[in-house]
Coordinates of C-alpha atoms in Angstrom, one line a residue:
M253 CA -18.5 -24.1 23.1
T254 CA -15.6 -24.2 20.6
L255 CA -13.4 -21.2 20.5
A256 CA -13.4 -19.7 17.0
R257 CA -10.1 -19.7 15.1
M258 CA -8.3 -16.4 15.5
R259 CA -7.1 -14.6 12.4
P260 CA -4.1 -12.3 12.5
C261 CA -4.9 -8.6 12.2
V262 CA -3.5 -6.1 9.8
L263 CA -3.9 -2.4 10.9
V264 CA -4.7 -0.4 7.8
F265 CA -4.5 3.4 7.3
A266 CA -5.9 4.4 3.9
G267 CA -8.4 6.6 2.1
L268 CA -12.1 5.8 1.4
D269 CA -12.8 5.4 -2.4
P270 CA -16.6 5.6 -3.0
S271 CA -16.2 3.6 -6.2
G272 CA -15.0 0.6 -4.2
G273 CA -12.1 -0.1 -6.5
A274 CA -9.2 1.3 -4.4
G275 CA -8.4 2.4 -0.8
I276 CA -10.0 0.9 2.2
Q277 CA -12.4 -1.4 0.4
A278 CA -9.6 -2.9 -1.7
D279 CA -7.5 -3.4 1.5
I280 CA -10.4 -5.2 3.3
E281 CA -11.1 -7.5 0.4
A282 CA -7.4 -8.4 -0.4
I283 CA -6.5 -8.9 3.3
G284 CA -9.5 -11.0 4.0
A285 CA -9.0 -13.1 0.8
N286 CA -5.5 -13.9 1.9
G287 CA -6.6 -15.2 5.3
A288 CA -6.0 -12.2 7.6
H289 CA -8.3 -9.6 9.1
A290 CA -8.2 -5.9 8.3
L291 CA -8.6 -3.3 11.1
T292 CA -9.3 -0.2 9.0
I293 CA -8.8 3.5 9.9
V294 CA -9.9 6.0 7.2
T295 CA -7.3 8.7 6.7
A296 CA -9.3 10.7 4.1
L297 CA -12.6 10.9 2.4
T298 CA -12.5 11.3 -1.4
V299 CA -14.7 12.3 -4.2
Q300 CA -13.8 9.9 -7.0
D301 CA -15.0 7.2 -9.4
N302 CA -13.2 4.5 -11.2
E303 CA -11.4 7.1 -13.4
R304 CA -10.7 10.4 -11.6
V305 CA -10.3 11.9 -8.1
H306 CA -12.1 15.2 -7.7
D307 CA -11.5 16.0 -4.1
V308 CA -9.7 14.8 -0.9
V309 CA -10.8 15.7 2.6
P310 CA -8.4 14.4 5.3
V311 CA -9.9 13.0 8.5
D312 CA -8.9 14.8 11.8
S313 CA -5.6 13.3 13.0
A314 CA -6.8 13.3 16.7
L315 CA -9.8 11.0 15.7
L316 CA -7.4 8.8 13.7
A317 CA -5.2 8.4 16.8
R318 CA -8.2 7.6 19.1
Q319 CA -9.4 4.9 16.7
A320 CA -6.0 3.3 16.6
A321 CA -5.6 3.4 20.4
V322 CA -8.8 1.5 21.0
L323 CA -7.9 -1.2 18.4
I324 CA -4.4 -1.6 19.7
E325 CA -5.6 -1.9 23.3
R326 CA -7.6 -5.1 22.5
M327 CA -6.3 -6.7 19.3
P328 CA -2.8 -8.0 18.6
I329 CA -1.5 -6.4 15.4
R330 CA 0.7 -8.6 13.2
A331 CA 1.3 -6.2 10.3
V332 CA 0.6 -2.6 9.3
K333 CA -0.4 -1.5 5.8
L334 CA -0.2 2.2 4.9
G335 CA -1.9 3.9 2.0
I336 CA -2.5 7.7 1.6
P337 CA -2.2 9.6 4.9
G338 CA -4.3 12.5 3.5
N339 CA -2.0 15.2 4.9
R340 CA 1.2 15.7 7.0
A341 CA -0.7 15.8 10.3
N342 CA -2.1 12.4 9.7
A343 CA 1.2 11.0 8.7
E344 CA 2.8 12.2 11.9
A345 CA 0.0 10.7 13.9
I346 CA 0.4 7.4 12.1
A347 CA 4.1 7.5 12.7
G348 CA 3.5 7.9 16.4
I349 CA 1.2 4.9 16.4
V350 CA 3.7 2.7 14.6
L351 CA 6.4 3.7 17.0
K352 CA 4.2 2.7 19.9
L353 CA 3.5 -0.7 18.3
R354 CA 7.2 -1.2 17.6
A355 CA 8.1 -0.6 21.2
D356 CA 6.5 -4.0 22.0
Q357 CA 7.1 -5.6 18.6
P358 CA 10.4 -4.3 17.1
D359 CA 10.1 -6.6 14.1
L360 CA 6.4 -5.6 13.3
P361 CA 6.2 -5.5 9.4
V362 CA 5.0 -2.2 7.9
V363 CA 4.1 -2.2 4.2
L364 CA 4.0 1.3 2.7
D365 CA 2.3 1.9 -0.6
P366 CA 3.6 5.4 -1.4
V367 CA 0.7 6.7 -3.3
L368 CA 1.4 10.2 -4.6
C369 CA -1.5 10.6 -7.0
S370 CA -4.1 8.6 -8.8
G371 CA -3.3 6.7 -12.0
R372 CA -4.6 9.7 -13.9
G373 CA -2.4 12.1 -12.0
D374 CA -5.0 13.5 -9.6
A375 CA -3.9 14.6 -6.1
L376 CA -4.7 12.3 -3.2
T377 CA -3.1 14.3 -0.5
R378 CA -3.7 17.9 0.8
G379 CA -0.5 19.8 0.5
N380 CA 2.8 18.3 -0.8
A381 CA 2.4 14.6 -1.2
L382 CA 6.1 13.8 -0.8
A383 CA 6.4 15.9 2.3
A384 CA 3.3 14.2 3.8
L385 CA 4.9 10.7 3.3
A386 CA 8.2 11.7 4.8
P387 CA 7.4 10.7 8.5
L388 CA 6.4 7.2 7.3
L389 CA 9.3 6.3 5.1
D390 CA 11.7 5.7 7.9
L391 CA 9.3 3.2 9.5
A392 CA 8.5 1.1 6.5
T393 CA 9.8 -2.5 6.3
L394 CA 8.7 -2.7 2.7
L395 CA 8.1 0.1 0.1
V396 CA 5.9 -0.9 -2.9
P397 CA 6.1 2.0 -5.4
N398 CA 5.3 1.9 -9.1
G399 CA 7.8 3.3 -11.5
P400 CA 6.7 7.0 -11.4
E401 CA 6.5 6.9 -7.6
A402 CA 10.0 5.4 -7.4
Q403 CA 11.2 8.2 -9.5
A404 CA 9.5 10.8 -7.3
L405 CA 11.1 9.2 -4.2
G406 CA 14.5 9.4 -5.8
L407 CA 14.8 5.6 -6.1
L408 CA 15.1 5.7 -9.9
P409 CA 16.8 8.2 -12.2
V410 CA 14.8 11.2 -13.3
L411 CA 15.5 13.5 -16.2
E412 CA 15.0 16.8 -14.4
T413 CA 15.1 18.1 -10.9
D414 CA 13.5 21.3 -9.5
A415 CA 16.5 23.2 -8.1
D416 CA 14.4 24.8 -5.3
A417 CA 13.0 21.4 -4.2
A418 CA 16.4 19.6 -4.5
P419 CA 17.3 19.6 -0.8
V420 CA 13.9 18.2 0.2
A421 CA 14.0 15.6 -2.6
Q422 CA 17.5 14.5 -1.6
A423 CA 16.4 14.1 2.0
I424 CA 13.4 12.0 1.0
A425 CA 15.4 9.9 -1.4
A426 CA 18.0 9.2 1.4
T427 CA 15.3 8.1 3.8
A428 CA 13.5 5.9 1.2
A429 CA 16.8 4.3 0.3
R430 CA 17.2 3.1 3.9
C431 CA 14.0 1.0 3.8
P432 CA 15.0 -2.7 4.3
H433 CA 12.9 -3.9 1.4
L434 CA 11.8 -2.3 -1.9
L435 CA 9.6 -3.7 -4.6
I436 CA 9.3 -1.5 -7.6
T437 CA 6.5 -2.6 -9.8
G438 CA 6.5 -2.3 -13.6
G439 CA 2.8 -1.9 -14.4
H440 CA 3.3 1.7 -15.7
G441 CA 5.9 0.6 -18.2
D442 CA 5.6 -0.7 -21.8
G443 CA 6.0 -4.0 -23.4
E444 CA 4.4 -7.4 -23.1
V445 CA 6.0 -8.3 -19.8
V446 CA 5.6 -6.5 -16.4
V447 CA 8.8 -6.7 -14.4
N448 CA 8.6 -6.3 -10.6
R449 CA 12.0 -5.9 -9.0
W450 CA 12.7 -6.6 -5.3
S451 CA 15.9 -5.4 -3.5
G452 CA 16.4 -6.4 0.1
D453 CA 18.6 -8.3 2.5
A454 CA 18.6 -11.4 0.1
G455 CA 19.9 -9.3 -2.8
V456 CA 17.9 -8.6 -5.9
R457 CA 15.1 -10.7 -7.4
E458 CA 12.8 -10.1 -10.4
W459 CA 9.4 -11.4 -11.1
R460 CA 8.0 -11.3 -14.7
W461 CA 4.3 -11.3 -15.4
Q462 CA 2.5 -11.2 -18.7
R463 CA 1.0 -7.7 -19.2
L464 CA -2.8 -7.9 -19.0
P465 CA -5.1 -5.9 -21.2
G466 CA -6.8 -2.9 -19.8
E467 CA -6.2 -0.5 -17.0
F468 CA -7.0 -1.2 -13.4
H469 CA -8.3 0.8 -10.4
G470 CA -6.8 -0.3 -7.1
S471 CA -4.0 -2.6 -8.3
G472 CA -1.4 -1.1 -6.0
C473 CA -3.7 -1.3 -3.0
T474 CA -4.4 -4.9 -3.8
L475 CA -0.8 -5.8 -4.1
A476 CA 0.4 -4.0 -0.9
S477 CA -2.5 -5.4 1.2
S478 CA -1.9 -8.9 0.0
I479 CA 1.7 -8.8 0.9
A480 CA 0.9 -7.3 4.3
A481 CA -1.6 -10.1 4.9
R482 CA 0.9 -12.7 4.0
L483 CA 3.5 -11.2 6.4
A484 CA 0.8 -11.2 9.2
L485 CA 0.3 -14.9 8.5
G486 CA 4.0 -15.5 9.1
D487 CA 5.4 -15.7 5.5
T488 CA 9.0 -14.6 5.1
M489 CA 9.4 -11.5 3.0
E490 CA 10.3 -13.4 -0.1
Q491 CA 7.3 -15.7 0.4
A492 CA 5.0 -12.8 1.0
L493 CA 6.2 -11.0 -2.1
E494 CA 5.7 -14.2 -4.2
N495 CA 2.2 -15.0 -2.8
G496 CA 1.1 -11.4 -2.8
Q497 CA 2.1 -10.8 -6.5
R498 CA 0.5 -14.1 -7.5
Y499 CA -2.8 -13.2 -5.8
C500 CA -2.8 -9.7 -7.3
N501 CA -2.1 -10.9 -10.8
Q502 CA -5.0 -13.3 -10.6
A503 CA -7.3 -10.5 -9.2
L504 CA -6.3 -8.4 -12.2
A505 CA -6.8 -11.2 -14.7
D506 CA -10.3 -11.7 -13.3
A507 CA -11.1 -7.9 -13.2
Y508 CA -14.6 -6.7 -14.0
A509 CA -16.1 -3.4 -15.2
I510 CA -18.6 -1.2 -13.3
A511 CA -18.4 1.7 -15.9
P512 CA -16.3 2.7 -18.8
G513 CA -12.7 3.1 -17.9
Q514 CA -10.5 1.4 -15.4
L515 CA -11.4 -2.2 -14.3
I516 CA -11.9 -3.4 -10.8
P517 CA -9.7 -6.2 -9.5
R518 CA -11.8 -9.3 -8.5
R519 CA -10.4 -9.9 -5.0
M520 CA -11.6 -13.4 -4.3
S521 CA -10.5 -15.7 -1.5
L522 CA -7.7 -18.1 -2.1

């Protein structure tokens, strides 16, 4: 009997999107298409379609921790991808799991997609979304925010600051700035070209992509998961960013419709 070829595993924490465009389903498809295997832990159930999020129900943090413990016991984890935690309790549980993994694998890559709300501005976390992310920021190897998320994290200039929230915002910004690698995506900007800007140990590099027509549901999940998969396969950070962006751009170029509104990326195997 021939032993089947093992695929590297990516441990994923993200929400369940019933429309299948974003969240866990996007992660599974993108990670599998890039040659790795997704171990998926649902952080929150959502009520949403390809346009709006109507409700978010976080999963019990104790159940989340039990699921992760069983997977970690048996399967080698080569990367971690983090989407929405659902609430602060889940973020703290996830942080504990990552720290446990890092005790044995200090260089384990952790890709954090710091989703604060949907593309339409709907909440995806119970309570304060920034506060919920805080326990995870210090653990990320790579942050992949879009422009508005980078502003909210204090990584880009903002026009106004809430004086009451300023101390919290400053603490979050300081934590996010310590992340070894940052890829700020330009999909929410204007113009014919999307500029994605990476800053890390190799300095600064920009990628420029032709802006595609339409709006997309799950583009951020697709990108972050693709990068996590490439890191699990052994790519350097620069290689993972290159390959992940290239894959995501093709998935968006081939996107399809399931209803009026945002398109679904076609996450096909390489």
